[in-house]
Amino acid sequence: MDKKGILQLLSNVPQGLIGVLGDFCADVYWELHPEAGELSLETNLMTTPASEARYSPGGAGNIVENLRGLNVRHISCFGAVGRDPFGCWLHQELGAGNAAATLIEIARHSYHTPVYCKPLLAHVEQSRIDLGNVPLTDAETWLLLEAVSEYLPKIKVLIINEQLSNGIHSPLFRQEFAKLVKEYSGKVRFVFDGRDHLNAYPGATLKINASAASRLAFGSADHAPEESGKYILEKSGEELVVTDGDNGCFVFEHSGMTHIPAIRYDGPVDTVGAGDSFTAGFAYALAAGASMPLAAEFGTCCSAITIRKLNQTGAPSPAEIMALL
């Protein structure tokens, strides 16, 4: 590991150079205490009391939180929220300290800010309750595209998050945003962390996990990341990074492949949010001028810290990265 390079990155915070575009959500954790339940007079059913409620930005918002944890303070945010209480909170939370928090407010009654409600029973996550996941109209999509287009000349790296099946990445958005990626190719580094539309934005650097890379390349999830990444690079012509859990990650450049080992940890882990931490660290390092392998090492450090934070999405800090080194 290039410890000297990572320490230099921590001292060279890329302020004002990073944007995050994607599906902004709220993460909600409720600790359940069924033993304190009482019989409801209205329904004759037992209540399930919840306490220790915790709220944090999720989806693309969690990437922003990871960047903030690394002391990045001026982050351009592009997405959509509703006018429900969660949307108002998310808009305020993400707008604090940012140069631009362009979250389009959707006024129609049928739109709800995406929310992941995660009940915990004895600190163990139970079946999730989701709110939202409503697509934007074409008119709302154009508002978002105009906002992104205005700020692209001002940033160096744009993280593209695709979290929801019915989020901002509609057919219209993908069609028009792909044109912006092409227009700003060579001027802005696009890092795409997606799920369903991995071929949507030619010119973007793909950050993808091993099973998704195998499916994208060969239609099944049983191929090695070295094989899948090489095929995608040759087919698309775009450099990429493939993450593979305990096996670390693989960086595919035109000059060759680099394997970044995982950082071993034998204690209990919670992998929720680890991918966002890697993406945030990877983009942070690229914005600070790092090579792709060093950026992947930095992202690996970030995710190695996040998996140790139980029952939370988590975010690394510079102090935690230095301690890890």
XYZ file of C-alpha atoms in Angstrom:
325
model
C 0.000 0.000 0.000
C 1.211 3.487 -0.875
C 0.937 4.978 2.625
C 2.806 8.134 1.667
C 0.482 8.736 -1.271
C -2.609 8.238 0.893
C -1.325 10.641 3.549
C -0.684 13.230 0.838
C -4.271 12.812 -0.354
C -5.547 13.485 3.171
C -3.637 16.767 3.213
C -4.860 17.815 -0.231
C -8.634 18.008 0.199
C -10.281 18.675 -3.214
C -12.674 21.446 -2.166
C -15.275 22.521 -4.705
C -14.153 19.979 -7.312
C -16.618 17.122 -6.722
C -20.293 16.763 -7.609
C -22.776 14.006 -6.747
C -25.698 13.260 -9.049
C -28.186 10.539 -8.222
C -31.000 9.116 -6.144
C -31.002 10.947 -2.816
C -32.735 9.014 -0.043
C -33.149 9.090 3.733
C -31.882 6.198 5.862
C -33.925 5.621 9.009
C -32.915 3.255 11.831
C -35.427 2.393 14.556
C -34.511 0.194 17.515
C -37.633 -1.881 18.271
C -38.702 -2.794 21.817
C -41.691 -5.137 21.444
C -41.553 -6.032 25.149
C -42.768 -2.492 25.877
C -45.778 -2.832 23.573
C -49.328 -2.213 24.676
C -52.740 -3.114 23.362
C -54.114 -0.454 21.015
C -57.637 0.563 22.000
C -58.376 1.530 18.395
C -57.252 -1.667 16.636
C -57.042 -4.249 19.476
C -53.512 -5.052 18.195
C -50.222 -4.892 20.097
C -48.079 -1.866 19.357
C -44.361 -2.101 18.555
C -42.550 0.766 20.274
C -39.396 2.106 18.675
C -36.678 4.222 20.241
C -33.173 5.431 19.459
C -34.310 6.678 16.057
C -31.416 7.684 13.802
C -31.685 9.522 10.499
C -29.007 10.054 7.848
C -28.834 10.798 4.117
C -28.899 7.588 2.055
C -28.270 6.602 -1.552
C -26.445 9.466 -3.238
C -26.770 11.306 0.077
C -24.595 8.712 1.777
C -21.857 9.376 -0.781
C -22.066 13.056 0.178
C -21.807 12.100 3.860
C -18.683 10.074 3.129
C -17.116 13.016 1.314
C -17.981 15.261 4.247
C -16.366 12.745 6.576
C -13.173 13.275 4.566
C -13.480 17.043 5.186
C -14.822 17.906 1.727
C -17.130 20.828 2.393
C -18.171 22.177 -1.003
C -19.999 19.417 -2.875
C -22.402 20.072 -5.733
C -25.490 17.867 -5.245
C -28.017 17.090 -7.992
C -31.182 15.071 -7.419
C -34.831 15.314 -6.392
C -36.787 15.342 -3.137
C -40.459 15.703 -2.272
C -42.092 18.336 -0.096
C -42.830 15.748 2.584
C -41.052 16.036 5.989
C -38.228 13.708 4.900
C -37.653 15.775 1.761
C -37.514 19.021 3.731
C -35.044 17.477 6.193
C -32.874 16.016 3.431
C -32.797 19.285 1.509
C -31.707 21.149 4.635
C -29.187 18.486 5.660
C -27.457 18.339 2.282
C -27.564 22.073 1.724
C -25.601 22.881 4.877
C -22.126 24.023 3.855
C -22.443 23.060 0.196
C -21.621 25.386 -2.677
C -24.599 23.969 -4.580
C -27.319 21.641 -3.347
C -29.572 21.564 -6.396
C -32.191 19.111 -5.208
C -35.284 19.681 -7.330
C -38.347 19.923 -5.077
C -41.210 17.839 -6.457
C -44.479 19.447 -5.411
C -46.992 16.887 -6.700
C -48.863 14.900 -4.077
C -47.983 11.533 -5.619
C -44.225 12.018 -5.135
C -42.573 11.013 -1.872
C -38.889 11.349 -1.039
C -37.309 7.857 -1.117
C -36.867 6.548 2.431
C -35.301 3.290 3.674
C -36.840 2.488 7.076
C -34.661 -0.118 8.818
C -36.131 -1.599 12.032
C -33.565 -3.110 14.404
C -34.444 -5.851 16.889
C -31.716 -6.423 19.480
C -29.423 -4.448 17.128
C -30.141 -6.828 14.217
C -31.709 -5.319 11.078
C -35.165 -6.650 10.205
C -37.160 -6.492 6.962
C -36.885 -2.996 5.515
C -39.853 -0.696 4.887
C -39.398 1.542 1.831
C -41.167 4.771 0.935
C -41.071 6.589 -2.387
C -39.364 5.161 -5.486
C -41.553 7.249 -7.803
C -40.181 8.300 -11.227
C -39.873 11.929 -12.284
C -41.998 13.430 -15.019
C -40.301 14.644 -18.201
C -40.708 18.264 -17.088
C -39.047 17.512 -13.736
C -36.273 15.620 -15.521
C -35.493 18.639 -17.714
C -35.180 20.843 -14.616
C -32.611 18.451 -13.195
C -30.685 18.231 -16.459
C -30.523 22.027 -16.704
C -29.153 22.263 -13.168
C -26.434 19.685 -13.858
C -25.491 21.318 -17.152
C -25.005 24.677 -15.411
C -22.509 23.323 -12.869
C -20.506 20.818 -14.955
C -17.927 23.433 -16.071
C -17.175 24.189 -12.399
C -16.226 20.703 -11.167
C -13.518 18.138 -11.835
C -15.205 14.844 -10.858
C -18.909 13.969 -10.963
C -20.102 10.854 -9.146
C -23.159 9.340 -10.811
C -25.261 7.283 -8.389
C -28.059 4.996 -9.547
C -29.829 3.565 -6.504
C -33.489 3.144 -7.452
C -35.292 1.321 -10.238
C -37.707 4.271 -10.533
C -35.319 7.048 -9.580
C -33.947 9.894 -11.665
C -32.399 7.656 -14.346
C -35.439 7.513 -16.621
C -35.073 6.806 -20.364
C -35.227 10.547 -21.069
C -32.613 11.345 -18.429
C -30.251 8.621 -19.630
C -30.567 9.783 -23.228
C -29.885 13.450 -22.484
C -27.317 13.008 -19.742
C -25.274 10.688 -21.974
C -24.927 13.666 -24.315
C -23.506 15.761 -21.460
C -21.034 13.013 -20.565
C -19.847 12.985 -24.165
C -19.660 16.791 -24.329
C -17.555 17.066 -21.170
C -15.389 14.011 -21.768
C -11.793 14.968 -21.032
C -12.891 17.970 -18.946
C -14.829 16.214 -16.182
C -14.110 12.747 -14.773
C -17.408 10.850 -14.463
C -17.508 7.957 -11.963
C -20.610 5.800 -12.401
C -21.783 3.624 -9.484
C -24.960 2.043 -10.847
C -27.167 -1.025 -10.742
C -29.540 -1.414 -13.684
C -28.252 0.734 -16.570
C -24.518 0.113 -16.533
C -24.083 0.881 -20.249
C -26.010 4.145 -20.059
C -23.132 6.624 -19.966
C -20.244 5.855 -22.349
C -17.206 7.822 -21.278
C -17.807 7.334 -17.549
C -15.417 5.344 -15.359
C -17.441 2.390 -14.097
C -17.200 1.329 -10.459
C -18.861 -2.073 -10.309
C -18.851 -5.156 -8.060
C -17.580 -8.501 -9.296
C -20.923 -10.260 -9.760
C -22.426 -7.296 -11.644
C -19.307 -7.089 -13.823
C -19.626 -10.793 -14.664
C -23.294 -10.388 -15.600
C -22.557 -7.312 -17.675
C -19.749 -9.043 -19.547
C -21.026 -12.608 -19.895
C -24.655 -12.719 -18.711
C -23.934 -14.777 -15.585
C -22.371 -14.065 -12.186
C -19.779 -16.877 -12.142
C -16.819 -15.301 -13.970
C -13.697 -14.018 -12.224
C -13.356 -10.227 -11.940
C -10.043 -10.320 -13.813
C -11.835 -11.863 -16.785
C -14.956 -9.672 -16.585
C -13.090 -6.386 -16.181
C -10.760 -7.118 -19.074
C -13.722 -7.956 -21.329
C -15.609 -4.763 -20.380
C -12.521 -2.614 -20.980
C -11.937 -4.155 -24.403
C -15.624 -3.954 -25.333
C -16.354 -0.411 -24.125
C -12.924 1.157 -24.319
C -13.541 2.721 -20.889
C -11.327 2.194 -17.833
C -13.049 0.763 -14.759
C -12.630 -0.616 -11.245
C -14.197 -3.904 -10.086
C -14.671 -4.455 -6.337
C -14.663 -8.000 -4.992
C -15.189 -7.959 -1.214
C -12.514 -9.881 0.675
C -10.493 -10.169 -2.544
C -10.043 -6.402 -2.758
C -10.540 -4.676 -6.092
C -9.150 -4.683 -9.617
C -8.297 -1.545 -11.595
C -8.464 -1.883 -15.367
C -6.594 0.736 -17.362
C -5.484 0.722 -20.977
C -1.966 0.134 -19.677
C -2.964 -3.004 -17.762
C -4.664 -4.384 -14.636
C -3.746 -3.616 -11.025
C -4.981 -5.710 -8.077
C -5.548 -3.825 -4.801
C -5.771 -6.315 -1.877
C -8.445 -5.939 0.768
C -7.469 -4.827 4.271
C -7.934 -7.768 6.604
C -10.244 -7.430 9.591
C -11.390 -10.364 11.722
C -14.013 -8.595 13.863
C -17.771 -8.255 13.216
C -18.625 -6.306 10.071
C -21.586 -4.490 8.533
C -21.131 -4.042 4.784
C -24.032 -1.589 4.393
C -22.611 1.587 2.880
C -19.169 0.122 2.138
C -19.654 0.550 -1.612
C -20.577 4.207 -1.147
C -17.467 4.724 0.988
C -15.274 3.194 -1.713
C -16.901 5.350 -4.405
C -16.508 8.527 -2.349
C -12.862 7.787 -1.546
C -12.094 6.807 -5.130
C -13.617 10.019 -6.523
C -11.996 12.152 -3.800
C -8.581 10.815 -4.775
C -9.170 11.334 -8.495
C -10.224 14.927 -7.838
C -7.000 15.392 -5.859
C -4.981 14.220 -8.865
C -4.301 10.584 -7.905
C -3.802 7.758 -10.382
C -6.560 5.153 -10.621
C -4.616 2.528 -8.584
C -3.882 5.019 -5.789
C -7.503 6.200 -5.891
C -8.614 2.567 -5.534
C -6.265 2.109 -2.561
C -7.767 5.190 -0.931
C -11.284 3.879 -1.607
C -10.288 0.539 -0.092
C -9.159 2.296 3.098
C -12.485 4.130 3.294
C -14.601 0.994 2.884
C -12.395 -0.940 5.337
C -13.360 1.572 8.021
C -17.062 1.677 7.170
C -17.572 -2.108 7.466
C -16.483 -1.892 11.113
C -19.349 0.476 11.972
C -22.306 -1.720 12.882
C -25.996 -0.891 12.297
C -25.217 2.304 10.414
C -24.208 3.282 6.916
C -21.056 4.839 8.333
C -18.377 7.122 6.912
C -14.607 7.260 7.408
C -12.653 10.182 8.810
C -9.049 11.217 8.098
C -8.099 10.270 11.671
C -9.523 6.764 11.178
C -7.672 6.353 7.887
C -4.393 7.417 9.508
C -4.970 4.956 12.349
C -5.712 2.227 9.804
C -2.436 2.913 7.992
